Each structure stands twice: as structure tokens, then as C-alpha cells.
Short mmCIF file of C-alpha atoms in Angstrom, two decimals:
data_model
loop_
_atom_site.label_atom_id
_atom_site.label_comp_id
_atom_site.label_asym_id
_atom_site.label_seq_id
_atom_site.Cartn_x
_atom_site.Cartn_y
_atom_site.Cartn_z
CA MET A 1 0.00 0.00 0.00
CA LEU A 2 2.70 2.45 1.01
CA GLN A 3 4.78 1.26 -1.94
CA HIS A 4 1.83 1.99 -4.18
CA VAL A 5 1.55 5.57 -2.92
CA ALA A 6 5.30 6.03 -3.25
CA ALA A 7 5.15 4.85 -6.87
CA LEU A 8 2.32 7.30 -7.53
CA TRP A 9 4.41 10.09 -6.05
CA LYS A 10 7.34 9.14 -8.25
CA PHE A 11 5.23 9.66 -11.35
CA ARG A 12 3.50 12.84 -10.20
CA HIS A 13 5.02 14.87 -13.01
CA PHE A 14 3.56 12.46 -15.57
CA LEU A 15 0.17 12.67 -13.91
CA LEU A 16 0.15 16.47 -13.73
CA ALA A 17 1.29 16.80 -17.34
CA LEU A 18 -1.55 14.58 -18.49
CA VAL A 19 -4.14 16.41 -16.37
CA LYS A 20 -2.93 19.71 -17.81
CA LEU A 21 -3.31 18.30 -21.30
CA ASP A 22 -6.83 17.06 -20.58
CA LEU A 23 -7.89 20.43 -19.28
CA ARG A 24 -6.35 22.32 -22.17
CA GLN A 25 -8.10 20.07 -24.65
CA ARG A 26 -11.35 20.33 -22.85
CA TYR A 27 -11.35 24.09 -22.82
CA ARG A 28 -9.40 24.93 -25.95
CA ARG A 29 -11.57 23.20 -28.47
CA SER A 30 -14.49 25.53 -28.09
CA ILE A 31 -15.05 29.25 -28.62
CA LEU A 32 -16.62 29.71 -25.24
CA GLY A 33 -13.85 27.82 -23.47
CA ILE A 34 -14.56 27.40 -19.80
CA GLY A 35 -18.01 28.96 -20.20
CA TRP A 36 -18.95 26.14 -22.51
CA SER A 37 -18.19 23.53 -19.90
CA LEU A 38 -20.43 25.36 -17.45
CA LEU A 39 -23.26 25.50 -19.91
CA ASN A 40 -24.72 22.14 -18.91
CA PRO A 41 -24.97 22.70 -15.13
CA ILE A 42 -26.04 26.31 -15.54
CA ALA A 43 -28.68 25.52 -18.16
CA MET A 44 -30.01 22.70 -16.02
CA THR A 45 -30.06 25.00 -13.00
CA ILE A 46 -31.98 27.66 -14.91
CA VAL A 47 -34.55 25.11 -16.10
CA PHE A 48 -34.93 23.61 -12.67
CA THR A 49 -35.20 27.03 -11.07
CA VAL A 50 -37.83 28.23 -13.50
CA VAL A 51 -39.87 25.06 -13.23
CA PHE A 52 -39.39 23.85 -9.70
CA SER A 53 -38.32 26.72 -7.45
CA ASN A 54 -41.91 27.32 -6.27
CA LEU A 55 -42.83 23.68 -6.21
CA LEU A 56 -39.75 22.20 -4.52
CA GLY A 57 -37.89 25.17 -3.11
CA ASN A 58 -38.83 27.68 -0.46
CA GLY A 59 -39.98 30.33 -2.91
CA ASP A 60 -36.64 32.14 -3.12
CA PRO A 61 -35.38 31.44 -6.67
CA ILE A 62 -31.81 32.66 -6.05
CA SER A 63 -31.20 30.46 -3.04
CA TYR A 64 -32.89 27.56 -4.86
CA ALA A 65 -30.60 28.11 -7.84
CA ALA A 66 -27.53 28.16 -5.62
CA THR A 67 -28.66 24.91 -3.97
CA VAL A 68 -29.30 23.21 -7.27
CA LEU A 69 -26.07 24.39 -8.88
CA THR A 70 -24.04 23.20 -5.91
CA GLY A 71 -25.84 19.88 -6.02
CA MET A 72 -25.35 19.58 -9.77
CA ALA A 73 -21.64 20.38 -9.51
CA ILE A 74 -20.98 17.77 -6.84
CA TRP A 75 -23.29 15.18 -8.31
CA GLY A 76 -21.75 15.76 -11.73
CA PHE A 77 -18.29 15.28 -10.24
CA LEU A 78 -19.17 11.97 -8.61
CA ARG A 79 -21.12 10.73 -11.64
CA ASP A 80 -18.59 11.71 -14.31
CA SER A 81 -15.66 10.44 -12.29
CA THR A 82 -17.28 7.03 -11.97
CA LEU A 83 -18.56 6.86 -15.55
CA ASN A 84 -15.35 8.17 -17.15
CA GLY A 85 -13.42 5.84 -14.89
CA CYS A 86 -14.89 2.99 -16.94
CA ARG A 87 -12.99 4.09 -20.06
CA CYS A 88 -9.89 4.96 -18.16
CA PHE A 89 -7.80 1.86 -18.75
CA ALA A 90 -8.76 1.70 -22.41
CA THR A 91 -7.71 5.34 -22.92
CA ASN A 92 -4.38 4.80 -21.20
CA GLU A 93 -3.74 1.33 -22.55
CA ALA A 94 -0.58 2.29 -24.42
CA TYR A 95 0.99 3.68 -21.25
CA ILE A 96 -0.10 0.67 -19.25
CA ARG A 97 1.63 -1.62 -21.73
CA GLN A 98 4.86 0.29 -21.59
CA SER A 99 5.49 1.33 -18.05
CA PRO A 100 4.92 -0.30 -14.67
CA ILE A 101 3.06 2.72 -13.30
CA PRO A 102 0.33 1.97 -10.71
CA TYR A 103 -3.07 1.75 -12.34
CA THR A 104 -4.59 4.17 -9.86
CA LEU A 105 -2.59 6.94 -11.51
CA TYR A 106 -4.85 6.70 -14.55
CA THR A 107 -8.06 6.86 -12.51
CA LEU A 108 -6.50 9.79 -10.65
CA ARG A 109 -6.00 11.48 -14.05
CA THR A 110 -9.72 11.21 -14.72
CA VAL A 111 -10.81 12.32 -11.24
CA LEU A 112 -8.40 15.25 -11.04
CA GLY A 113 -9.65 16.55 -14.38
CA GLN A 114 -13.26 16.27 -13.23
CA ALA A 115 -12.42 17.90 -9.87
CA ILE A 116 -11.01 20.98 -11.53
CA HIS A 117 -13.96 21.09 -13.89
CA SER A 118 -16.47 20.93 -11.03
CA SER A 119 -14.55 23.46 -8.93
CA ILE A 120 -15.31 26.01 -11.61
CA ALA A 121 -19.03 25.43 -11.14
CA LEU A 122 -18.60 25.72 -7.38
CA ALA A 123 -16.71 28.96 -7.82
CA VAL A 124 -19.72 30.27 -9.75
CA VAL A 125 -21.93 29.37 -6.75
CA VAL A 126 -19.61 31.30 -4.42
CA VAL A 127 -19.72 34.36 -6.64
CA MET A 128 -23.49 34.06 -7.04
CA VAL A 129 -24.11 33.84 -3.32
CA ALA A 130 -21.68 36.67 -2.58
CA LEU A 131 -23.25 38.97 -5.17
CA THR A 132 -26.97 38.25 -4.76
CA LYS A 133 -26.98 38.20 -1.01
CA GLY A 134 -24.42 40.95 -0.72
CA ASP A 135 -22.78 38.52 1.66
CA GLY A 136 -19.01 38.41 1.33
CA SER A 137 -18.69 36.10 4.32
CA VAL A 138 -19.30 33.17 1.96
CA ILE A 139 -15.65 33.42 1.08
CA LEU A 140 -14.67 33.07 4.71
CA ARG A 141 -16.77 29.93 4.93
CA LEU A 142 -14.72 28.19 2.30
CA PHE A 143 -12.35 26.81 4.92
CA ALA A 144 -15.29 24.80 6.25
CA VAL A 145 -15.96 23.50 2.74
CA PHE A 146 -12.49 22.08 2.08
CA PRO A 147 -12.62 19.05 4.38
CA GLY A 148 -15.81 17.99 2.67
CA LEU A 149 -14.28 18.43 -0.74
CA ILE A 150 -11.27 16.34 0.21
CA ILE A 151 -13.50 13.54 1.48
CA LEU A 152 -15.55 13.83 -1.71
CA PHE A 153 -12.42 13.62 -3.82
CA PHE A 154 -11.24 10.38 -2.24
CA ALA A 155 -14.69 8.88 -2.55
CA ALA A 156 -14.73 9.72 -6.28
CA TRP A 157 -11.23 8.29 -6.76
CA GLY A 158 -12.32 5.07 -5.09
CA ALA A 159 -15.46 4.85 -7.21
CA ALA A 160 -13.58 5.59 -10.43
CA THR A 161 -10.99 2.92 -9.62
CA ILE A 162 -13.65 0.31 -8.92
CA SER A 163 -15.54 1.10 -12.10
CA ALA A 164 -12.33 1.10 -14.16
CA PHE A 165 -11.45 -2.43 -13.03
CA ALA A 166 -15.03 -3.64 -13.36
CA ASN A 167 -15.31 -2.35 -16.92
CA VAL A 168 -12.24 -4.30 -18.01
CA PHE A 169 -13.84 -7.55 -17.00
CA PHE A 170 -17.44 -6.66 -17.84
CA HIS A 171 -17.79 -4.37 -20.80
CA ASP A 172 -21.38 -3.43 -20.01
CA THR A 173 -20.44 -1.84 -16.67
CA LEU A 174 -20.59 1.66 -18.14
CA HIS A 175 -24.06 1.08 -19.48
CA LEU A 176 -25.37 -0.30 -16.19
CA LEU A 177 -23.76 2.51 -14.25
CA GLU A 178 -25.49 5.07 -16.46
CA VAL A 179 -28.83 3.54 -15.59
CA ALA A 180 -27.91 3.43 -11.92
CA ALA A 181 -26.77 7.07 -11.99
CA GLN A 182 -30.10 8.15 -13.49
CA ILE A 183 -31.97 6.43 -10.65
CA LEU A 184 -29.63 7.75 -7.99
CA PHE A 185 -29.99 11.29 -9.28
CA PHE A 186 -33.70 11.27 -8.44
CA LEU A 187 -33.14 9.50 -5.10
CA THR A 188 -30.68 12.19 -3.99
CA PRO A 189 -31.97 15.57 -2.79
CA ILE A 190 -30.37 17.63 -5.51
CA MET A 191 -33.35 19.46 -6.99
CA TYR A 192 -35.54 19.05 -3.94
CA SER A 193 -34.78 19.40 -0.26
CA ARG A 194 -34.89 16.42 2.04
CA ARG A 195 -37.70 18.09 3.96
CA LEU A 196 -40.11 16.94 1.26
CA LEU A 197 -39.32 13.30 1.89
CA ASP A 198 -39.08 13.70 5.66
CA GLU A 199 -42.67 14.97 5.68
CA LYS A 200 -43.77 11.76 4.01
CA GLN A 201 -41.77 9.58 6.42
CA LEU A 202 -39.39 8.67 3.60
CA GLY A 203 -36.32 10.21 5.21
CA TRP A 204 -34.68 6.82 5.49
CA VAL A 205 -34.33 6.69 1.69
CA ILE A 206 -31.97 9.65 2.01
CA ASP A 207 -30.26 8.45 5.17
CA VAL A 208 -28.99 5.31 3.46
CA ASN A 209 -27.79 7.22 0.41
CA PRO A 210 -24.05 7.90 0.71
CA VAL A 211 -24.19 10.50 -2.05
CA TYR A 212 -26.44 12.63 0.11
CA TRP A 213 -23.93 12.71 2.94
CA LEU A 214 -21.02 13.47 0.62
CA LEU A 215 -23.10 16.26 -0.93
CA GLU A 216 -24.18 17.79 2.40
CA LEU A 217 -20.56 17.98 3.62
CA THR A 218 -20.00 20.67 1.02
CA ARG A 219 -23.46 22.13 0.52
CA THR A 220 -24.24 22.85 4.15
CA PRO A 221 -21.19 25.01 4.93
CA LEU A 222 -21.22 26.67 1.55
CA LEU A 223 -24.84 27.73 1.53
CA THR A 224 -25.86 28.05 5.19
CA GLY A 225 -22.56 28.98 6.73
CA GLN A 226 -23.00 26.34 9.40
CA LEU A 227 -20.39 23.71 10.01
CA PRO A 228 -21.50 20.22 8.94
CA THR A 229 -22.74 18.18 11.87
CA LEU A 230 -20.68 15.37 13.33
CA GLN A 231 -23.20 12.93 11.86
CA MET A 232 -22.52 14.32 8.38
CA TYR A 233 -18.78 13.99 8.82
CA LEU A 234 -19.07 10.46 10.11
CA ALA A 235 -21.44 9.34 7.36
CA GLY A 236 -19.50 11.09 4.58
CA MET A 237 -16.18 9.77 5.79
CA GLY A 238 -17.68 6.33 6.23
CA ALA A 239 -18.79 6.35 2.59
CA ALA A 240 -15.40 7.56 1.43
CA VAL A 241 -13.49 5.02 3.54
CA ALA A 242 -15.72 2.24 2.27
CA LEU A 243 -15.16 3.22 -1.38
CA VAL A 244 -11.42 3.69 -0.96
CA GLY A 245 -11.17 0.41 0.96
CA LEU A 246 -13.11 -1.43 -1.73
CA ALA A 247 -10.96 0.19 -4.40
CA ALA A 248 -7.75 -0.80 -2.58
CA GLY A 249 -9.07 -4.36 -2.30
CA THR A 250 -9.93 -4.38 -6.01
CA VAL A 251 -6.47 -3.12 -6.94
CA ALA A 252 -4.76 -5.71 -4.78
CA TRP A 253 -6.96 -8.46 -6.18
CA LEU A 254 -6.93 -7.60 -9.88
CA GLN A 255 -3.91 -5.45 -10.70
CA ARG A 256 -1.81 -8.43 -11.74
CA ARG A 257 -4.44 -9.73 -14.09
CA VAL A 258 -6.02 -6.68 -15.64
CA ILE A 259 -3.40 -6.18 -18.34
CA PHE A 260 -4.25 -9.55 -19.90
CA HIS A 261 -7.85 -8.46 -20.40
CA LEU A 262 -7.29 -5.02 -21.90
CA MET B 1 24.57 -2.81 -8.75
CA PRO B 2 22.20 -3.82 -11.57
CA ARG B 3 21.03 -7.35 -11.30
CA ILE B 4 18.33 -9.61 -12.73
CA GLU B 5 17.13 -12.59 -10.78
CA VAL B 6 14.35 -14.71 -12.25
CA ASN B 7 13.46 -17.77 -10.20
CA SER B 8 11.15 -20.40 -11.73
CA ALA B 9 8.80 -17.61 -12.81
CA SER B 10 5.60 -18.42 -14.70
CA VAL B 11 3.07 -16.10 -16.30
CA THR B 12 -0.32 -17.69 -16.68
CA PHE B 13 -3.61 -16.00 -17.43
CA THR B 14 -7.08 -17.00 -18.44
CA LEU B 15 -8.90 -15.72 -21.47
CA GLN B 16 -12.37 -16.19 -22.84
CA PRO B 17 -11.68 -16.96 -26.46
CA THR B 18 -15.07 -16.21 -28.02
CA ARG B 19 -16.13 -13.08 -26.20
CA GLN B 20 -16.26 -11.62 -22.77
CA LEU B 21 -19.14 -12.25 -20.43
CA THR B 22 -21.20 -9.17 -19.64
CA LEU B 23 -22.04 -8.22 -16.11
CA LYS B 24 -25.70 -8.94 -16.79
CA GLU B 25 -24.90 -12.45 -17.95
CA TYR B 26 -22.61 -12.99 -14.99
CA LEU B 27 -25.28 -11.95 -12.52
CA LEU B 28 -27.93 -14.04 -14.29
CA GLN B 29 -25.66 -17.04 -14.13
CA GLY B 30 -25.25 -16.41 -10.43
CA LEU B 31 -29.04 -16.44 -10.00
CA PHE B 32 -29.77 -19.47 -12.18
CA ARG B 33 -26.57 -21.37 -11.81
CA GLY B 34 -25.96 -23.82 -14.62
CA SER B 35 -28.93 -22.81 -16.70
CA LEU B 36 -26.75 -20.82 -19.10
CA ASN B 37 -23.93 -22.37 -21.01
CA PRO B 38 -20.83 -20.83 -19.54
CA ASN B 39 -18.22 -19.38 -21.81
CA PRO B 40 -15.22 -21.59 -21.11
CA CYS B 41 -12.04 -19.94 -19.93
CA VAL B 42 -8.77 -21.06 -21.46
CA ALA B 43 -5.57 -20.87 -19.44
CA ILE B 44 -2.64 -19.45 -21.39
CA HIS B 45 0.83 -20.36 -20.18
CA ALA B 46 2.76 -17.47 -21.61
CA LEU B 47 5.87 -18.30 -19.58
CA SER B 48 6.53 -21.50 -17.66
CA ASP B 49 9.20 -22.00 -15.09
CA ILE B 50 11.82 -19.54 -16.34
CA THR B 51 15.01 -19.39 -14.32
CA PHE B 52 17.98 -17.23 -15.15
CA SER B 53 20.08 -14.51 -13.63
CA ALA B 54 22.26 -11.75 -14.95
CA ARG B 55 24.87 -9.58 -13.32
CA ASP B 56 26.64 -6.35 -14.13
CA GLY B 57 28.13 -6.51 -17.65
CA ASP B 58 25.96 -9.32 -18.95
CA ARG B 59 24.35 -9.05 -22.40
CA ILE B 60 21.52 -11.53 -22.71
CA GLY B 61 20.08 -12.37 -26.10
CA VAL B 62 16.68 -14.08 -26.43
CA ILE B 63 15.80 -16.01 -29.58
CA GLY B 64 12.89 -18.22 -30.65
CA HIS B 65 9.87 -18.38 -32.92
CA ASN B 66 7.02 -15.90 -32.82
CA GLY B 67 4.82 -16.59 -29.83
CA ALA B 68 7.61 -18.29 -27.91
CA GLY B 69 7.26 -15.84 -25.01
CA LYS B 70 10.23 -13.59 -25.73
CA SER B 71 8.32 -10.31 -25.48
CA THR B 72 6.41 -11.61 -22.47
CA LEU B 73 9.74 -12.22 -20.79
CA LEU B 74 10.78 -8.63 -21.46
CA LYS B 75 7.53 -7.30 -20.08
CA LEU B 76 8.00 -9.47 -17.00
CA LEU B 77 11.46 -7.97 -16.52
CA ALA B 78 10.08 -4.45 -17.03
CA GLY B 79 7.54 -5.03 -14.25
CA ILE B 80 4.52 -4.73 -16.56
CA TYR B 81 3.58 -8.35 -15.99
CA THR B 82 3.93 -9.90 -12.59
CA PRO B 83 4.81 -13.58 -12.25
CA SER B 84 1.84 -15.75 -11.31
CA ARG B 85 4.31 -18.19 -9.79
CA GLY B 86 7.94 -17.90 -8.84
CA SER B 87 9.72 -14.58 -8.55
CA CYS B 88 11.35 -11.96 -10.69
CA SER B 89 13.46 -9.15 -9.35
CA VAL B 90 15.33 -6.53 -11.31
CA GLU B 91 17.57 -3.99 -9.62
CA GLY B 92 18.74 -0.83 -11.35
CA ARG B 93 17.25 1.90 -13.46
CA ILE B 94 15.33 0.20 -16.26
CA CYS B 95 14.93 1.53 -19.78
CA SER B 96 12.56 -0.53 -21.92
CA LEU B 97 12.42 -0.17 -25.66
CA PHE B 98 9.27 -1.92 -26.81
CA ASP B 99 5.93 -0.75 -28.18
CA ILE B 100 7.52 2.70 -28.26
CA THR B 101 5.32 4.11 -31.04
CA LEU B 102 2.20 3.49 -28.94
CA GLY B 103 1.07 5.99 -26.38
CA PHE B 104 1.33 9.33 -28.07
CA GLU B 105 -1.29 11.85 -27.15
CA PRO B 106 -2.47 12.56 -30.71
CA ASP B 107 -3.82 16.06 -30.03
CA ALA B 108 -0.69 17.26 -28.30
CA THR B 109 2.31 18.62 -30.15
CA GLY B 110 5.62 16.81 -30.57
CA TRP B 111 7.23 18.93 -27.88
CA GLU B 112 4.43 18.16 -25.45
CA ASN B 113 4.68 14.46 -26.18
CA ILE B 114 8.39 14.60 -25.45
CA GLU B 115 7.42 15.91 -22.05
CA TYR B 116 4.80 13.18 -21.34
CA ARG B 117 7.04 10.38 -22.50
CA ALA B 118 10.00 11.54 -20.53
CA TYR B 119 7.89 11.85 -17.38
CA MET B 120 6.48 8.38 -18.05
CA GLN B 121 10.02 7.11 -18.07
CA GLY B 122 10.49 8.62 -14.63
CA GLU B 123 12.25 11.83 -15.68
CA THR B 124 12.12 14.95 -13.45
CA PRO B 125 11.32 18.44 -14.81
CA ALA B 126 14.93 19.49 -14.23
CA GLY B 127 16.27 16.45 -16.04
CA LEU B 128 13.86 17.02 -18.90
CA ARG B 129 14.86 20.67 -19.39
CA ALA B 130 18.42 19.52 -19.99
CA LYS B 131 17.41 16.90 -22.53
CA ARG B 132 14.47 18.46 -24.31
CA GLU B 133 16.49 20.24 -27.00
CA SER B 134 18.71 17.26 -27.73
CA ILE B 135 15.69 14.95 -28.08
CA GLY B 136 14.09 17.40 -30.52
CA ALA B 137 17.35 17.75 -32.46
CA PHE B 138 17.89 13.96 -32.65
CA SER B 139 14.42 13.39 -34.05
CA GLU B 140 15.24 15.86 -36.87
CA LEU B 141 11.57 16.83 -37.01
CA GLY B 142 12.33 20.54 -36.81
CA GLU B 143 9.24 22.71 -36.91
CA PHE B 144 6.98 19.65 -37.16
CA LEU B 145 7.50 19.34 -33.41
CA ASN B 146 5.08 22.24 -33.08
CA PHE B 147 2.35 20.29 -34.84
CA PRO B 148 0.01 17.77 -33.21
CA VAL B 149 1.28 14.22 -33.41
CA ARG B 150 -1.94 13.16 -35.13
CA ASN B 151 -0.58 14.78 -38.31
CA TYR B 152 2.67 12.80 -38.24
CA SER B 153 3.44 9.97 -40.60
CA ALA B 154 4.29 6.56 -39.16
CA GLY B 155 7.97 7.17 -39.84
CA MET B 156 7.93 10.52 -38.07
CA ARG B 157 6.23 9.01 -35.05
CA MET B 158 8.85 6.29 -34.98
CA ARG B 159 11.65 8.87 -35.07
CA LEU B 160 10.15 10.85 -32.26
CA ALA B 161 9.47 7.77 -30.17
CA PHE B 162 12.97 6.50 -30.69
CA ALA B 163 14.54 9.86 -29.85
CA ILE B 164 12.61 10.05 -26.57
CA ALA B 165 12.96 6.43 -25.56
CA THR B 166 16.70 6.38 -26.04
CA ALA B 167 17.40 9.70 -24.31
CA THR B 168 18.00 7.99 -21.01
CA ASP B 169 20.93 6.79 -19.05
CA PRO B 170 19.88 3.23 -18.26
CA GLU B 171 21.46 0.62 -16.08
CA VAL B 172 19.22 -2.18 -17.32
CA LEU B 173 18.30 -2.01 -20.98
CA LEU B 174 15.40 -4.10 -22.33
CA ILE B 175 15.11 -4.11 -26.12
CA ASP B 176 12.53 -5.72 -28.37
CA GLU B 177 13.62 -5.32 -32.03
CA VAL B 178 13.56 -1.59 -32.44
CA LEU B 179 16.53 -1.47 -34.75
CA ALA B 180 14.59 -0.70 -37.93
CA VAL B 181 13.72 2.98 -37.50
CA GLY B 182 12.76 5.46 -40.22
CA ASP B 183 14.54 6.06 -43.52
CA MET B 184 18.08 5.03 -44.47
CA ALA B 185 19.85 8.06 -43.09
CA PHE B 186 17.99 7.91 -39.81
CA GLN B 187 18.56 4.15 -39.54
CA ALA B 188 22.32 4.63 -39.55
CA LYS B 189 21.96 7.26 -36.86
CA ALA B 190 19.59 5.04 -34.84
CA ARG B 191 22.02 2.12 -35.03
CA ALA B 192 24.83 4.33 -33.76
CA ARG B 193 22.61 5.49 -30.89
CA MET B 194 21.66 1.92 -30.08
CA ARG B 195 25.27 0.84 -29.99
CA GLU B 196 26.03 3.77 -27.73
CA LEU B 197 23.19 2.80 -25.41
CA MET B 198 24.13 -0.85 -25.41
CA SER B 199 27.68 -0.09 -24.43
CA ALA B 200 26.61 2.48 -21.84
CA SER B 201 24.09 0.19 -20.17
CA ARG B 202 25.48 -2.14 -17.55
CA LEU B 203 23.04 -4.98 -18.25
CA MET B 204 21.06 -5.69 -21.37
CA VAL B 205 18.39 -8.11 -22.49
CA LEU B 206 17.87 -8.10 -26.27
CA VAL B 207 15.06 -9.88 -28.08
CA SER B 208 15.70 -10.19 -31.79
CA HIS B 209 15.26 -12.36 -34.85
CA ASP B 210 18.47 -10.95 -36.23
CA LEU B 211 20.89 -13.68 -35.20
CA ASN B 212 23.90 -11.71 -36.37
CA THR B 213 23.15 -8.87 -33.99
CA ILE B 214 22.66 -11.37 -31.18
CA ALA B 215 25.95 -13.11 -31.99
CA GLU B 216 27.79 -9.80 -32.12
CA THR B 217 26.44 -8.15 -28.99
CA CYS B 218 25.46 -10.83 -26.54
CA THR B 219 27.44 -12.80 -24.03
CA HIS B 220 24.70 -15.28 -23.22
CA VAL B 221 21.71 -16.54 -25.20
CA LEU B 222 18.35 -18.00 -24.17
CA TRP B 223 16.43 -20.02 -26.73
CA MET B 224 12.75 -19.97 -25.97
CA LYS B 225 9.97 -22.20 -27.19
CA ARG B 226 6.35 -22.22 -26.04
CA GLY B 227 7.08 -20.18 -22.94
CA ARG B 228 10.04 -22.24 -21.80
CA VAL B 229 13.78 -21.81 -22.09
CA VAL B 230 14.84 -24.88 -24.05
CA ARG B 231 18.51 -24.11 -24.10
CA ALA B 232 20.80 -21.45 -22.66
CA GLY B 233 24.49 -20.85 -23.06
CA PRO B 234 27.18 -19.09 -25.08
CA PRO B 235 25.88 -17.37 -28.25
CA ALA B 236 27.75 -19.41 -30.89
CA GLU B 237 26.58 -22.73 -29.52
CA ILE B 238 22.95 -21.82 -28.97
CA ILE B 239 22.55 -19.99 -32.27
CA GLN B 240 24.04 -22.97 -34.10
CA ALA B 241 21.62 -25.31 -32.32
CA TYR B 242 18.73 -23.01 -33.12
CA CYS B 243 19.65 -22.79 -36.80
CA ASP B 244 19.98 -26.58 -36.99
CA HIS B 245 16.57 -26.92 -35.38
CA VAL B 246 14.97 -24.47 -37.80
CA ALA B 247 16.52 -26.23 -40.81
CA GLN B 248 15.37 -29.60 -39.45
CA GLN B 249 11.84 -28.27 -39.03
CA ALA B 250 11.86 -26.90 -42.57
CA GLU B 251 12.97 -30.29 -43.93
CA LEU B 252 10.28 -32.06 -41.95
CA ARG B 253 7.69 -29.69 -43.28
CA ALA B 254 8.87 -30.16 -46.85
CA ALA B 255 8.73 -33.93 -46.40
CA ARG B 256 5.27 -33.67 -44.88
CA SER B 257 3.86 -31.47 -47.60
CA ALA B 258 5.29 -33.87 -50.21
CA ALA B 259 3.60 -36.76 -48.41
CA GLY B 260 0.51 -34.57 -47.87
CA SER B 261 0.11 -33.86 -51.55
CA ALA B 262 0.41 -37.60 -52.19
CA ASP B 263 -2.47 -38.63 -49.93
CA ALA B 264 -4.11 -35.21 -49.66
CA GLY B 265 -4.74 -35.29 -45.92
CA GLU B 266 -3.84 -33.90 -42.51
CA PRO B 267 -3.64 -30.21 -43.19
CA GLY B 268 -3.34 -29.56 -39.48
CA ASP B 269 0.06 -31.18 -39.21
CA ALA B 270 1.85 -28.60 -41.27
CA ALA B 271 0.40 -25.89 -39.02
CA LYS B 272 1.52 -27.79 -35.93
CA ALA B 273 5.03 -28.19 -37.28
CA ALA B 274 5.17 -24.47 -37.99
#
């Protein structure tokens, strides 16, 4: 395990160069650049706000929009990390066949790219909250957001690693995960607040959903200014530790064999 | 002190020859065990029970037919494959020259790819800065280095790959037939670079079908067949034995095909002999 991390560290320059390349390609190939990549979450947020802010929100469209955009950014990060993780080993096959670099470096390439991408959406939320509420203290709250983001990052890395290995052995993993992601999106309070389910005694559906806890770790401090509760930290960290543990087990189990199935 | 120690190492893996099972099928099989005809797995013994060691100054040549496991052995030494049984340890800075034209980022420029490749080989930014210009100059690609690699011809890619891959200072050099690079002029230059590398490296394993090169450069030869080392020893002796064997096989085949055309049967035998 320690050896694995040391090997990752040794190839950090390789990793960072590839992440830089991914970002440049993502943002260079369009006129709008970074704005283009934000189009999807922002367009979705506008649609959700127009349609649902009275129905599902508390009547304040701006705070509803901030909630949805934060949710979309974090959800998008987890979803895209996991889904793109599936293609990860195929994309990096040539490197895998040439150099004994730990496989987790390639999933890290995917997740780091997604993380930077989603941070831009989160930055928009910060600016939006600061401007519309005339509340600059949102910037001071960022320190409370970072622990949640770090936990989220490791959870996504774990998930991407698991899906990457799974997809090598079962080529329909990506397809099944897309279906699962669609279901999970509606089960997670992203465009509605958990109050709506609590009122109908369905709160347990959210309590058992690890994505909810990972999401709240960032959303609560960012939007309300309150520190996440101990319960949130424990549940979020539990989810992350479980994913990372499962990923570490998968790596130990399959890393010797995976190259023969690429 | 560079050193290679391979102790009764085997590389075995299973493959599904027809097609891979999907996750849905796998889960369904779990639910209704035995109701679906399972896709049989075939075990491939790519390397069986290989034992050899090499010390500082050794030049190991590996010969054998296609599919004998020569490249698998190199990948085992490079750490890309891990032995499923036995052990394999290599000490020293490794430089591996195989599959070098794979793994370009097609949308990135030549210069950028120099950077990625060098980092992949474990280079540091400081070390790269020192070498960058000389890699570019050796490739002779000039201003084409500013273009994306997707616009390169196969020969240009090969030049760039060769220039990057050989710009190292290796202790253990693993080579898989990369001696035919680019056009005539570049080939002469590439040969010179290879010779330089070979003499600079402290330990070398060379896989080649060019028996002359093997005879010239190696101090020890392994003859591989179906994943096993059938003979090992001094180059002259092993190469002679290998040539005799190949000639014998060719004679056998000729005799068989003569007999085969007489009674028009057993087409599989010729394939087996090959």
C-alpha cells in the first residue's frame, strides 16, 4: 500500500502533465472555453429554477438556484468520475503496456480533471451567493468546505478505480452505471430538499444514500454557513473510507491480471 | 549494482476466447446457476518455469519463434507483468524499448509528447529541461514538433518515439527489435545510438530475430519455445543449435507437404510443425 503511494508520487510529473493536457483540450476546443463547460450545469439550473423553485424550493429562486447548482456540480463530479473511470484503462492502454506505473494513476488522471472542472461550477456558486446576497462572508466559509471536498475527492477516486477495473472484466459496466446514476439522481436531494421526503416519512431513503452525505458535507457550509454536523462527517467519511477500501481491495486483487484483459 | 534474478517464474492467465461475459450475464448465471452455457475460460501459459540470472556487464540475447514468449519475458522484466508463480526481481534503473510508437497523445504537439514520454520514463522536470532540445534535435523533425502528433506519418512518429525512448541513461536496458527505424539516413543514426546505449548500459536483454546482432552483441543466449527456455548458453553454440533446429523443421515440413500432396490429408500437421 505504501509502496503503491510512493510509486504514484514518483510519477507525479507524468500525472500532472496529463491532467494539464486534458484540461487544455477540454477548454481549448471551443469558442466559449470554460463557459462552454459550465453550460450544462447552468442551463439545467436555470430550467430547474424556473420550473421547480416554487414547487420544490422555499420560494426564493436565487437560493434555490444556488442549492441546485451546488448539487449539480458535486453530483456531476461523482457521476462523471465514476462513468469516465470505466474508459480509463482503455484510454491509457498504451501507457499501461509500456511502463509499470500503478493503475490508480490513470483513474486519478480522470478524477483530477473532473475535480477541476467541477470546482469552476462551485466557484460560480460562491460568486453568485456573494453577489446576490451581498454577503461576502461566503468566502470566509470556504475553509469549512475544504474538508468535505477532500472527502468527496477520495470517494470519487475510489469509485472511479472500482468502475475502471469492473469495466475491463465486464464491458457493459458503463451502461449499467449510467442507468444506476439516473436512478440515484432522483433519489438524492439535488433538486428538492430532504424536507419533502421527511414529511412523508421517507427520510430513510436519504439516510441510506451515501451521495447525500457526501453532498451535504460541502453544501451545508457553503450555503448556510454552518459547520456540517458530526453525523454528516461520520457518514460522509464512512462512505469515502468504504469506497477507498473497496478500491484498494480491487487493486490488490486484480492489478496483476487486468493487463491480460485489456 | 544492476542485477536480474528470475526464479522459476511463470506467467499464466485465463482468457475467454469467443467473447467476454457481460455483467448482466454474469449476474444471471449467479441467479440461475448452470442454466446458461458458460463461456469456457482457457488458461494461457505465456511463460513456464523460467530461471535465469544476470549480473553487471551481462548481455543476454533471447531467440525463438514468434509466440515463444520472448516479449512476455521482457515485459516481465520491465515489471509490466507480474509472475503468477515464482519470482522476478530486477535492480537498477530500467529503460525498456518496446511498443515505443504506442502511447502518443495525438492532439498534443511533438514537444508536449516529449514531455509526457520523458515523465512516463520517470524523468524529473529538471532532467527534462536539460534533454528536451537534444531529443528534438535527434528526431530531426524541426518545426513539425510544433504540430500535433496526429498529423505525423508513421515514420515521423517512430523517429520521435525512438529519440525520446533512447534519451535515457539506463542501467538495465530491455530491447525488443527496435533497430529498424525510419529512412536510411535515420537508420544509420539510430544504429549508432543503439550501440552507444548498449555499451553504456550495464546490463542488457535483447530480443531479436536478427541472429547476427545477437551473436555480435550478446554474451549469453536464451532459446525460448512455447514459454520455456529450451537451451541457454554461449551465443555461438545456442545460435548454431537453433539454426539446426529451424533447418530440421523446414525439412520435416517439406517432407510432410510432399507426403501430404500424395495422400491429400492432414492439413493440421503442417500448421503444428510451424
